[in-house]
Amino acid sequence: MKLPVIDNRLAGYSIDNNPYDLIAGKLSDKFGSSRMIQVMIEPGNVRSGEILNSLSEIESELRRTFPAIRISSLHTARSLLRLYVDGDEPARTLLEKAIQLPVTNNLVSRDTSSFLLYAFADACENFDLVRFDSLIKNPVEGIISATPVSLDHIHAGTEEAIIRDYATILPLVLMIVFAGLYYSYRTFGAVLIGAVHMIISAVIVLFFYFSLGVSINQITASAFTISVILSVSLTVHMLTGYRHAVVSGEKEPVFMLLKRYLLPSFLATLTTAVAFGSFLVSESNYMRQFGGVSAVSIMVSFLMIFFMAPVLLPALIKPSGLPKELPAIKLQRIIHTHRKLIGLVLCGILAISLVALPGLRFKINPETYIPRHSAVYDNYIKLRGAFFSLASIDVLIEPGDAIPDTIPGPSKRRILLEAVSELSREIKQWEGVDRVESVADQAAFEEELRIPGLRTTVYPLSRNPYVSKDQENYRIHVKLKDQEKVHAIAKKISLAGARYEPALACSVYSDFLYFDYINHSITHSLLRSFGISALFILVVLLALTRQVRATAISLLANATPLGFLILLFYVASINLNITTSLTLLVCLGLIVDDTIHILYRRIRLRQPLDELGSGVLTTSILLTLGFATFTLSRLQPIQFFGLLNACVFLVAVVSDLAIISWLLNEDKAVAEIPHRS
């Protein structure tokens, strides 16, 4: 049994046959770019020589600790800089000159107040990020601050945020649920039953985390909270049904509870499990883990909770302490009284959402996956503000099939260098490009310094971050002014690079493109899962009602909250991505629960709602408050997930009680809400 770990690496979002995986692997292998750390350094009011000496001290310490680390900084280009800057000149002069020179110009901020140190740790075994940070942040003479940013830092920050969420959100959810249960049923027995059910759900999720070796990340972490919150729904229905049977004076209240609630609760749980289980067809490992754990956990929780009902309810609930009327009955009466007006408004929202549907866009911003109000986010914003938009494109230039292996190395490098220089100059002219970095700048600079008959080398190619160690692969790094231009610029680069085929091979990579491809693939697979879930729900509703008319009405009642969600996406300019598509599917699985209970009561049992309406209202209010606590997360995807679910639950319960009651009003099984529940 493998212990669960907190692991939010981008690789877990990856999908099969991603065309960018191969390019990313080559860049990592040839240039060590997969574990690249950028350190933003702010120098003090000191001399240039002191800055270079301080950098030498930092780099020496890093190399002693991590022997395989590769570093690119102003210090590694000292032989070049000393040609133009005297060591006694101010550090600001060093930066002003460095920004004008090849290789070093990409290391200096726009306002020449700070500079970068790049550390490539791909070859380091057992790389310790905490140790690296401690070495970087140690006070060094002449340096005010050193701020590191990397994917590893983002992963670490995300893991800290997930731990914080568990430590703050879950206790708050418990407080809300326990307070709601006591307020509704006026007995501590209800609170104890809710606590037992939540513990059961939590233990079951943890068991599957352990047994399946599921890692905890921004996606799978939600399985724990969702399972616990869903146990609240079962608790409320169970307590509501038991209270009604006791207050009504029925001789066997537990039996009557099971008669009214067991089958609809099973069908509701099953449809929710199928909705989550449909994630198993996703191409993302994280989504499959989330779906599998959620689906199995809620089904096992349902079985255990209802299995324990005949023992827990009589033991912990005293009939004398139960309220004669549930607090939600007043709200139920208001909805019932104005059901036609409310139904028309909701149907109008659905109609408008259908018009807005084509306006939704598939788009993701990787920045949203960086934890807010954290050191890594602050460092990221600081780095972005001082240097550039972090939207960038890497172009890999390598020998093609038309270049034979027997060609001499210098000749091969000359062909590659000419192509890199030509392509770099072309890309620099394009609108939306901020900066182009490649070995071409160094080559052009050294050509100006060339002495007839001698090759002038002021910066070895072995230190250039845009040349592979074997000097047979070259990289062009294109920094963009705006991430909106990534796709357009990448397409132009691919077309321009095609001119060099088959002599050379030109490949394009960007983290934005990589993640966007994942987003599109996962989002489309989630929408396919949405279709699978909707079809299963249709079958369940038909089997339950055995009436086309009642099924159509129930589908309309469930479509309106989804329409509200789509309209919210459109008005708030929220794009379709992994998080929002996940929300659509989760909402579909959850909002149908109340519909099944209502239809079972009215169509199958042919009884009035009685206490059921108050029960579904109480459930929805508690679920809304529970999911609303997700907005306290530092992770924006989880914030969106919680807020959108909270909004939908309120609309869904009103839609069920208003539309179904309104449109089925002529059915003989429908009865007015009694004055007393």
XYZ file of C-alpha atoms in Angstrom:
677
model
C 0.000 0.000 0.000
C 1.517 3.279 -1.134
C 1.209 6.322 1.116
C -0.434 9.333 -0.587
C 1.832 12.281 -1.237
C 1.131 15.874 -2.166
C 2.318 16.115 -5.749
C 1.119 18.805 -8.155
C 3.703 18.415 -10.908
C 2.615 19.479 -14.368
C 3.395 15.965 -15.604
C 0.330 14.670 -13.785
C -1.901 16.784 -16.006
C -0.208 15.341 -19.076
C -2.113 13.286 -21.606
C -1.184 10.523 -23.975
C 0.301 11.450 -27.362
C 0.942 15.074 -26.480
C 3.084 16.346 -29.403
C 4.933 18.743 -27.089
C 6.263 15.981 -24.819
C 8.961 14.931 -27.300
C 10.144 18.509 -27.855
C 10.188 19.222 -24.117
C 12.253 16.085 -23.596
C 14.806 17.147 -26.195
C 15.112 20.645 -24.709
C 15.583 19.166 -21.261
C 18.154 16.645 -22.466
C 20.175 19.058 -24.616
C 19.856 22.301 -22.624
C 18.742 21.246 -19.143
C 15.715 23.493 -19.261
C 13.143 21.371 -17.413
C 14.600 22.249 -13.984
C 15.618 25.812 -14.614
C 15.646 28.240 -11.699
C 15.661 31.981 -12.284
C 17.138 34.038 -9.458
C 16.415 37.760 -9.571
C 19.262 39.632 -7.861
C 19.139 43.263 -6.733
C 22.632 44.718 -6.224
C 23.520 47.308 -3.635
C 25.299 50.589 -4.196
C 28.671 48.926 -4.701
C 31.373 48.597 -7.349
C 31.127 46.289 -10.374
C 34.018 44.164 -9.184
C 32.300 43.513 -5.860
C 29.163 42.283 -7.642
C 31.140 39.861 -9.794
C 33.047 38.628 -6.730
C 29.798 38.123 -4.825
C 28.380 36.155 -7.751
C 31.547 34.067 -7.827
C 31.056 33.277 -4.146
C 27.410 32.246 -4.670
C 28.228 30.101 -7.696
C 31.140 28.398 -5.948
C 28.925 27.476 -3.016
C 26.216 26.164 -5.343
C 28.706 24.025 -7.247
C 30.147 22.601 -4.019
C 26.659 21.607 -2.886
C 25.349 20.533 -6.296
C 28.375 19.456 -8.379
C 26.320 18.798 -11.538
C 24.567 22.189 -11.543
C 25.066 24.487 -14.539
C 24.972 28.259 -14.034
C 24.616 31.190 -16.395
C 25.130 34.671 -14.953
C 27.003 37.931 -15.350
C 29.925 36.265 -13.596
C 30.158 33.483 -16.182
C 30.497 36.278 -18.793
C 33.107 38.236 -16.793
C 35.747 37.861 -19.545
C 33.393 39.687 -21.894
C 32.262 42.335 -19.394
C 35.790 43.257 -18.306
C 36.474 44.458 -21.845
C 33.961 47.263 -21.317
C 33.548 47.878 -17.592
C 36.230 48.573 -15.025
C 35.867 46.824 -11.690
C 35.897 50.163 -9.826
C 32.892 51.538 -11.717
C 29.423 51.456 -10.058
C 27.351 48.304 -10.344
C 24.714 50.274 -12.268
C 27.295 50.942 -14.983
C 27.961 47.219 -15.222
C 24.259 46.516 -15.793
C 23.843 49.360 -18.281
C 26.655 47.951 -20.373
C 25.602 44.304 -19.937
C 22.151 45.005 -21.386
C 23.839 46.132 -24.616
C 25.996 43.008 -25.057
C 25.095 39.559 -26.431
C 24.429 36.738 -23.954
C 24.291 39.152 -21.003
C 21.543 41.406 -22.394
C 18.862 38.862 -21.472
C 20.129 38.786 -17.877
C 19.436 42.450 -17.073
C 16.057 43.985 -16.223
C 14.561 46.718 -18.353
C 15.347 49.448 -15.815
C 18.858 48.001 -15.198
C 18.182 47.810 -11.460
C 18.425 44.013 -11.203
C 19.730 40.988 -13.069
C 19.180 37.244 -13.343
C 21.175 34.188 -12.434
C 20.038 31.019 -14.238
C 20.655 27.671 -12.541
C 20.036 24.444 -14.489
C 19.653 21.487 -12.121
C 18.473 18.732 -14.477
C 21.650 16.695 -13.979
C 21.599 17.018 -10.174
C 20.608 13.858 -8.312
C 18.430 14.349 -5.223
C 18.246 18.069 -5.828
C 17.177 19.844 -2.610
C 15.213 23.000 -3.413
C 15.161 24.156 0.215
C 18.946 23.855 0.406
C 19.299 25.763 -2.852
C 17.121 28.605 -1.538
C 19.068 28.802 1.701
C 22.338 29.166 -0.222
C 20.886 31.787 -2.555
C 19.310 33.855 0.193
C 22.349 33.895 2.477
C 23.550 37.482 2.923
C 26.351 38.210 0.474
C 28.235 41.499 0.388
C 26.942 43.848 -2.275
C 23.618 42.052 -2.860
C 20.384 43.364 -1.367
C 18.119 40.441 -2.255
C 18.012 37.219 -4.288
C 14.555 36.012 -5.364
C 14.292 32.497 -6.876
C 11.413 31.428 -9.175
C 10.964 28.071 -10.927
C 8.413 25.360 -11.601
C 9.775 23.550 -8.551
C 8.999 26.603 -6.428
C 5.481 26.751 -7.853
C 4.983 23.041 -7.081
C 6.249 23.549 -3.521
C 4.004 26.592 -3.060
C 1.017 24.633 -4.331
C 1.701 21.802 -1.917
C 1.854 24.282 0.973
C -1.430 25.828 -0.188
C -3.139 22.417 -0.304
C -1.988 21.652 3.246
C -3.250 25.053 4.364
C -6.597 24.422 2.673
C -7.022 21.154 4.521
C -6.107 22.860 7.785
C -8.509 25.798 7.374
C -11.335 24.876 4.994
C -12.264 21.487 6.440
C -12.659 22.751 10.034
C -14.802 25.597 8.706
C -16.950 23.146 6.740
C -17.390 21.096 9.905
C -18.465 24.160 11.881
C -21.012 25.146 9.225
C -22.440 21.637 8.947
C -22.645 21.026 12.686
C -24.255 24.422 13.287
C -26.738 23.793 10.475
C -27.659 20.344 11.752
C -28.227 21.573 15.288
C -30.238 24.590 14.106
C -32.443 22.421 11.896
C -33.068 19.485 14.265
C -32.469 21.053 17.692
C -30.599 18.053 19.074
C -26.953 17.185 19.561
C -27.797 13.686 18.378
C -28.152 15.070 14.852
C -24.709 16.634 15.159
C -23.218 13.338 16.356
C -24.794 11.424 13.462
C -23.456 14.004 11.014
C -19.996 13.696 12.583
C -20.063 9.887 12.309
C -21.123 10.051 8.653
C -18.432 12.581 7.781
C -15.767 10.534 9.542
C -16.879 7.453 7.602
C -16.620 9.332 4.297
C -13.234 10.811 5.191
C -11.791 7.452 6.220
C -13.047 5.802 3.026
C -11.465 8.475 0.813
C -8.193 8.209 2.706
C -8.317 4.432 2.337
C -8.563 4.722 -1.444
C -5.877 7.403 -1.481
C -3.611 4.925 0.322
C -4.593 1.725 -1.453
C -4.504 3.196 -4.977
C -1.395 5.296 -4.396
C -3.186 8.470 -5.487
C -1.163 11.669 -5.205
C -2.844 14.739 -3.725
C -2.958 17.808 -5.978
C -5.280 20.642 -6.992
C -7.616 18.172 -8.720
C -7.577 15.060 -6.532
C -7.607 17.067 -3.273
C -11.245 17.964 -4.006
C -12.283 14.286 -3.754
C -11.793 14.383 0.007
C -13.876 17.496 0.600
C -16.566 16.523 -1.919
C -17.062 13.099 -0.350
C -17.340 14.623 3.116
C -19.800 17.283 1.940
C -21.916 14.700 0.081
C -22.245 12.678 3.270
C -24.018 15.730 4.659
C -26.723 15.327 1.996
C -27.392 11.761 3.095
C -27.385 12.855 6.730
C -29.963 15.597 6.163
C -32.325 13.338 4.189
C -31.990 10.625 6.808
C -32.650 12.986 9.734
C -35.498 14.716 7.920
C -37.239 11.451 7.053
C -36.758 10.035 10.540
C -38.047 13.228 12.182
C -41.143 13.194 9.979
C -41.897 9.577 10.810
C -41.476 10.219 14.548
C -43.494 13.454 14.614
C -46.254 11.792 12.541
C -46.527 9.059 15.158
C -45.587 6.183 12.857
C -44.813 2.974 14.756
C -41.705 1.999 12.824
C -39.962 5.275 11.939
C -36.738 3.628 10.710
C -38.696 1.338 8.378
C -40.703 4.280 7.016
C -37.468 6.236 6.536
C -35.951 3.436 4.475
C -39.171 3.038 2.470
C -39.213 6.701 1.481
C -35.481 7.430 1.153
C -33.408 4.305 0.498
C -34.149 3.851 -3.218
C -34.021 7.533 -4.238
C -30.855 8.037 -2.172
C -29.278 5.037 -3.884
C -30.232 6.300 -7.356
C -29.038 9.817 -6.511
C -25.711 8.494 -5.227
C -25.381 6.214 -8.243
C -25.900 9.049 -10.739
C -23.336 11.154 -8.870
C -20.890 8.243 -8.855
C -21.391 7.736 -12.588
C -20.742 11.446 -13.185
C -17.446 11.197 -11.320
C -16.702 7.768 -12.756
C -16.978 9.163 -16.283
C -13.686 10.971 -15.546
C -12.024 7.599 -15.994
C -12.219 8.128 -19.763
C -10.170 11.309 -19.389
C -6.704 11.426 -20.912
C -5.283 13.050 -17.774
C -3.911 10.932 -14.936
C -5.028 13.465 -12.296
C -8.594 13.472 -13.654
C -8.757 9.658 -13.728
C -7.517 9.490 -10.129
C -10.026 12.113 -9.002
C -12.925 10.417 -10.772
C -12.083 6.919 -9.589
C -11.577 7.827 -5.941
C -14.684 10.037 -5.833
C -16.988 7.511 -7.525
C -15.996 4.516 -5.400
C -15.819 6.510 -2.160
C -19.322 7.965 -2.327
C -20.882 4.589 -3.183
C -19.119 2.839 -0.295
C -20.028 5.723 2.031
C -23.685 5.435 1.015
C -23.781 1.724 1.820
C -22.121 2.148 5.202
C -24.248 5.158 6.209
C -27.569 3.462 5.444
C -26.361 0.154 6.911
C -25.744 1.931 10.235
C -29.032 3.903 10.185
C -31.183 1.378 12.145
C -28.633 1.490 14.964
C -27.554 5.150 15.034
C -30.902 6.894 14.655
C -32.798 5.292 17.589
C -29.693 5.416 19.776
C -28.842 9.101 19.286
C -32.142 10.807 18.438
C -34.663 11.417 21.227
C -38.182 11.908 19.796
C -39.048 14.465 22.450
C -36.271 16.778 21.317
C -37.201 16.928 17.638
C -38.748 20.177 16.312
C -42.360 20.081 15.105
C -41.469 22.184 12.056
C -38.232 22.452 10.090
C -36.777 25.966 9.686
C -36.694 25.649 5.884
C -40.471 25.189 5.642
C -41.014 28.944 5.404
C -38.725 29.222 2.415
C -40.394 26.175 0.889
C -43.805 27.874 1.142
C -42.488 31.020 -0.553
C -41.081 29.035 -3.470
C -44.286 27.016 -3.779
C -46.486 30.117 -3.722
C -44.498 31.827 -6.499
C -43.507 28.682 -8.380
C -44.900 29.810 -11.743
C -43.172 33.195 -11.689
C -39.902 31.647 -10.510
C -40.191 28.929 -13.142
C -40.727 31.439 -15.946
C -37.717 33.486 -14.833
C -35.508 30.409 -14.707
C -36.697 29.234 -18.125
C -35.895 32.713 -19.440
C -32.371 32.412 -18.045
C -32.027 29.040 -19.774
C -33.148 30.514 -23.098
C -30.674 33.394 -22.814
C -27.867 30.977 -21.915
C -28.464 29.041 -25.134
C -27.845 32.243 -27.059
C -24.681 32.930 -25.036
C -23.354 29.372 -25.394
C -21.517 29.936 -28.726
C -19.667 32.858 -27.120
C -17.772 30.645 -24.662
C -14.086 30.126 -25.396
C -11.623 27.346 -24.605
C -8.714 29.063 -22.927
C -6.446 28.675 -19.923
C -3.983 30.930 -18.173
C -1.195 28.950 -16.445
C -0.722 31.836 -13.993
C -4.029 30.902 -12.328
C -2.414 27.690 -11.053
C 0.109 29.621 -8.943
C -1.128 29.950 -5.321
C -2.278 33.488 -4.535
C -1.039 35.363 -1.441
C 2.087 33.222 -1.329
C 5.808 33.927 -1.531
C 6.116 32.137 -4.874
C 3.329 34.266 -6.395
C 4.861 37.480 -5.071
C 8.243 36.441 -6.477
C 6.645 35.543 -9.798
C 4.946 38.961 -10.088
C 8.168 40.695 -9.080
C 10.136 38.852 -11.746
C 7.513 39.448 -14.419
C 7.360 43.152 -13.661
C 11.123 43.643 -13.749
C 11.869 41.640 -16.863
C 9.147 40.531 -19.223
C 5.931 38.677 -19.753
C 6.731 35.094 -18.878
C 4.977 34.003 -22.063
C 7.776 32.659 -24.233
C 8.515 30.218 -27.040
C 11.530 27.970 -27.486
C 12.621 27.042 -30.993
C 14.786 23.919 -31.283
C 17.066 23.789 -34.333
C 18.765 20.445 -34.970
C 20.321 18.579 -37.920
C 17.758 17.109 -40.295
C 17.705 13.946 -42.347
C 19.363 15.667 -45.306
C 22.608 16.294 -43.376
C 24.699 13.093 -43.369
C 26.434 11.990 -40.188
C 29.749 11.981 -42.051
C 29.770 15.748 -42.549
C 32.497 17.409 -40.402
C 31.397 19.004 -37.149
C 32.496 22.562 -38.039
C 30.595 22.417 -41.340
C 27.478 21.147 -39.601
C 27.701 23.868 -36.959
C 28.132 26.539 -39.645
C 24.943 25.409 -41.400
C 23.031 25.402 -38.102
C 24.403 28.775 -37.029
C 23.453 30.421 -40.322
C 19.883 29.147 -39.983
C 19.671 30.276 -36.344
C 20.979 33.748 -37.235
C 18.603 34.175 -40.162
C 15.550 32.935 -38.255
C 16.409 35.040 -35.180
C 16.643 38.231 -37.260
C 13.292 37.477 -38.901
C 11.464 36.773 -35.634
C 12.757 40.025 -34.086
C 10.800 42.007 -36.677
C 7.428 40.501 -35.831
C 4.783 42.421 -33.937
C 4.241 41.095 -30.430
C 7.823 39.881 -29.971
C 9.603 41.476 -27.036
C 13.051 39.892 -27.222
C 14.824 37.135 -29.159
C 17.752 35.347 -27.520
C 20.063 32.928 -29.311
C 23.712 32.235 -30.083
C 23.313 34.474 -33.139
C 23.963 37.597 -31.050
C 27.222 36.180 -29.740
C 28.283 35.088 -33.230
C 27.600 38.517 -34.709
C 29.401 40.239 -31.863
C 32.485 38.060 -32.170
C 32.526 38.607 -35.913
C 32.923 42.344 -35.274
C 35.887 41.652 -33.007
C 37.497 39.175 -35.382
C 41.205 39.731 -36.095
C 42.171 38.630 -39.626
C 43.540 35.101 -39.490
C 42.427 34.550 -35.852
C 39.131 33.529 -34.219
C 38.246 35.823 -31.347
C 36.421 34.101 -28.503
C 35.294 36.217 -25.584
C 32.602 33.823 -24.371
C 32.952 30.036 -24.919
C 30.053 28.312 -26.655
C 30.126 25.709 -23.890
C 28.749 28.360 -21.517
C 26.093 29.664 -23.875
C 22.634 28.513 -22.685
C 21.390 28.430 -26.291
C 23.903 25.829 -27.485
C 23.878 22.139 -26.522
C 26.973 20.543 -25.049
C 27.777 18.743 -28.317
C 27.174 22.053 -30.192
C 24.897 20.283 -32.667
C 21.592 21.614 -31.292
C 20.637 25.267 -30.995
C 17.834 26.999 -29.162
C 16.126 30.312 -29.934
C 14.251 31.775 -26.973
C 11.463 34.176 -27.987
C 9.954 36.369 -25.277
C 6.554 37.862 -26.054
C 4.904 41.073 -24.959
C 1.582 39.343 -24.360
C 0.572 35.727 -23.860
C -2.342 36.298 -26.252
C 0.185 36.201 -29.096
C 1.649 32.785 -28.270
C -0.390 30.794 -30.778
C -0.002 33.286 -33.615
C 3.761 33.666 -33.158
C 4.262 29.906 -32.773
C 2.417 29.308 -36.051
C 4.561 31.885 -37.868
C 7.744 30.313 -36.472
C 6.667 26.864 -37.658
C 6.011 28.193 -41.164
C 9.334 30.042 -41.233
C 11.236 27.018 -39.903
C 9.725 24.744 -42.551
C 11.947 26.475 -45.128
C 15.017 24.739 -43.697
C 13.634 21.217 -43.967
C 14.856 18.557 -44.637
C 18.389 19.842 -44.045
C 17.392 21.064 -40.610
C 14.563 20.226 -38.233
C 12.765 23.115 -36.524
C 10.486 22.409 -33.521
C 8.444 24.857 -31.445
C 7.722 24.543 -27.718
C 6.134 26.707 -25.027
C 4.781 25.943 -21.584
C 1.719 27.962 -22.621
C 1.247 25.784 -25.731
C 1.893 22.627 -23.728
C -0.640 23.475 -21.052
C -3.139 24.845 -23.575
C -3.007 21.550 -25.489
C -3.639 19.688 -22.231
C -6.490 22.061 -21.401
C -8.203 21.530 -24.753
C -7.824 17.757 -24.587
C -8.999 17.410 -20.990
C -11.839 19.894 -21.465
C -13.110 18.019 -24.514
C -12.841 14.700 -22.660
C -14.770 16.232 -19.740
C -17.485 17.373 -22.118
C -17.631 13.813 -23.466
C -17.968 12.645 -19.869
C -20.738 15.220 -19.477
C -22.595 13.546 -22.348
C -22.123 10.076 -20.824
C -23.423 11.297 -17.464
C -26.391 13.090 -19.028
C -27.373 9.943 -20.939
C -27.183 7.811 -17.802
C -29.239 10.356 -15.855
C -31.859 10.311 -18.633
C -32.100 6.520 -18.371
C -32.445 6.683 -14.568
C -35.165 9.341 -14.736
C -37.115 7.375 -17.367
C -36.840 4.200 -15.310
C -37.915 6.080 -12.191
C -40.904 7.976 -13.620
C -41.861 5.728 -16.570
C -43.291 8.910 -18.060
C -41.829 10.915 -20.921
C -43.564 14.084 -19.757
C -42.286 13.884 -16.182
C -38.793 13.057 -17.437
C -38.809 16.047 -19.795
C -39.917 18.340 -16.972
C -37.185 17.057 -14.675
C -34.582 17.553 -17.412
C -35.781 21.132 -17.830
C -35.501 21.690 -14.077
C -31.882 20.471 -14.155
C -30.996 22.355 -17.333
C -31.835 25.740 -15.831
C -29.039 25.770 -13.198
C -26.574 24.658 -15.868
C -27.899 27.434 -18.087
C -27.355 29.859 -15.216
C -23.771 28.601 -14.961
C -23.178 29.104 -18.697
C -24.649 32.607 -18.503
C -22.377 33.338 -15.550
C -19.388 32.179 -17.631
C -20.420 34.523 -20.428
C -21.162 37.610 -18.313
C -18.034 37.241 -16.148
C -15.854 36.335 -19.183
C -14.950 32.970 -17.637
C -13.422 30.653 -20.219
C -13.991 26.938 -20.601
C -10.986 25.152 -19.153
C -10.176 22.216 -16.911
C -11.678 23.845 -13.807
C -14.889 25.208 -15.329
C -15.572 22.048 -17.349
C -15.024 19.990 -14.202
C -17.533 22.225 -12.433
C -20.159 21.599 -15.130
C -19.793 17.861 -14.764
C -19.754 17.872 -10.964
C -22.827 20.095 -10.877
C -24.678 17.752 -13.231
C -23.929 14.821 -10.961
C -24.962 16.621 -7.787
C -27.994 18.707 -8.738
C -29.931 15.705 -10.045
C -30.018 14.252 -6.504
C -32.877 16.470 -5.346
C -34.755 15.859 -8.593
C -34.675 12.097 -8.047
C -35.988 12.467 -4.481
C -38.837 14.735 -5.608
C -39.842 12.528 -8.542
C -39.727 9.380 -6.426
C -41.984 10.945 -3.816
C -44.502 12.350 -6.283
C -44.463 9.862 -9.150
C -43.600 6.521 -7.568
C -45.053 6.950 -4.071
C -47.729 9.381 -5.313
C -47.442 11.361 -2.100
C -47.069 15.092 -1.416
C -43.594 16.443 -0.681
C -44.331 16.969 3.009
C -40.950 17.175 4.768
C -38.922 16.411 1.618
C -38.996 19.988 0.316
C -37.552 21.276 3.566
C -34.960 18.512 3.475
C -33.710 19.349 -0.010
C -33.605 23.047 0.894
C -31.611 22.329 4.053
C -29.262 20.075 2.091
C -28.705 22.649 -0.640
C -28.097 25.472 1.815
C -25.505 23.426 3.702
C -23.850 22.310 0.437
C -23.813 25.898 -0.791
C -22.142 27.117 2.375
C -19.758 24.161 2.328
C -18.608 24.761 -1.234
C -18.487 28.514 -0.628
C -15.681 27.898 1.872
C -13.533 26.808 -1.090
C -13.230 30.484 -1.973
C -10.857 30.802 0.983
C -8.321 28.656 -0.861
C -5.129 30.240 -2.182
C -5.541 28.225 -5.362
C -7.660 30.061 -7.906
C -8.962 26.899 -9.650
C -10.306 25.635 -6.320
C -11.803 29.071 -5.601
C -13.635 29.004 -8.934
C -14.734 25.422 -8.365
C -16.248 26.229 -4.970
C -17.892 29.515 -5.972
C -19.498 28.133 -9.129
C -20.801 25.047 -7.336
C -22.214 27.160 -4.523
C -24.124 29.360 -6.988
C -25.486 26.391 -8.912
C -26.759 24.560 -5.823
C -28.977 27.474 -4.822
C -30.395 27.837 -8.323
C -30.838 24.065 -8.645
C -32.935 23.575 -5.518
C -35.174 26.533 -6.379
C -35.504 25.195 -9.920
C -36.492 21.714 -8.725
C -39.068 22.938 -6.231
C -40.524 25.593 -8.556
C -40.462 24.102 -12.064
C -41.361 20.508 -11.182
C -44.115 21.671 -8.852
C -45.420 24.159 -11.441
C -45.406 21.927 -14.521
C -46.630 18.793 -12.736
C -49.354 20.733 -10.963
C -52.140 19.006 -12.937
C -50.955 15.557 -11.890
C -53.307 14.031 -9.319
C -50.355 12.955 -7.211
C -49.420 16.536 -6.577
C -50.726 18.056 -3.369
C -50.280 21.427 -1.790
C -47.708 21.763 0.955
C -49.420 21.189 4.278
C -49.287 23.945 6.808
C -47.266 21.671 9.058
C -44.481 19.391 7.781
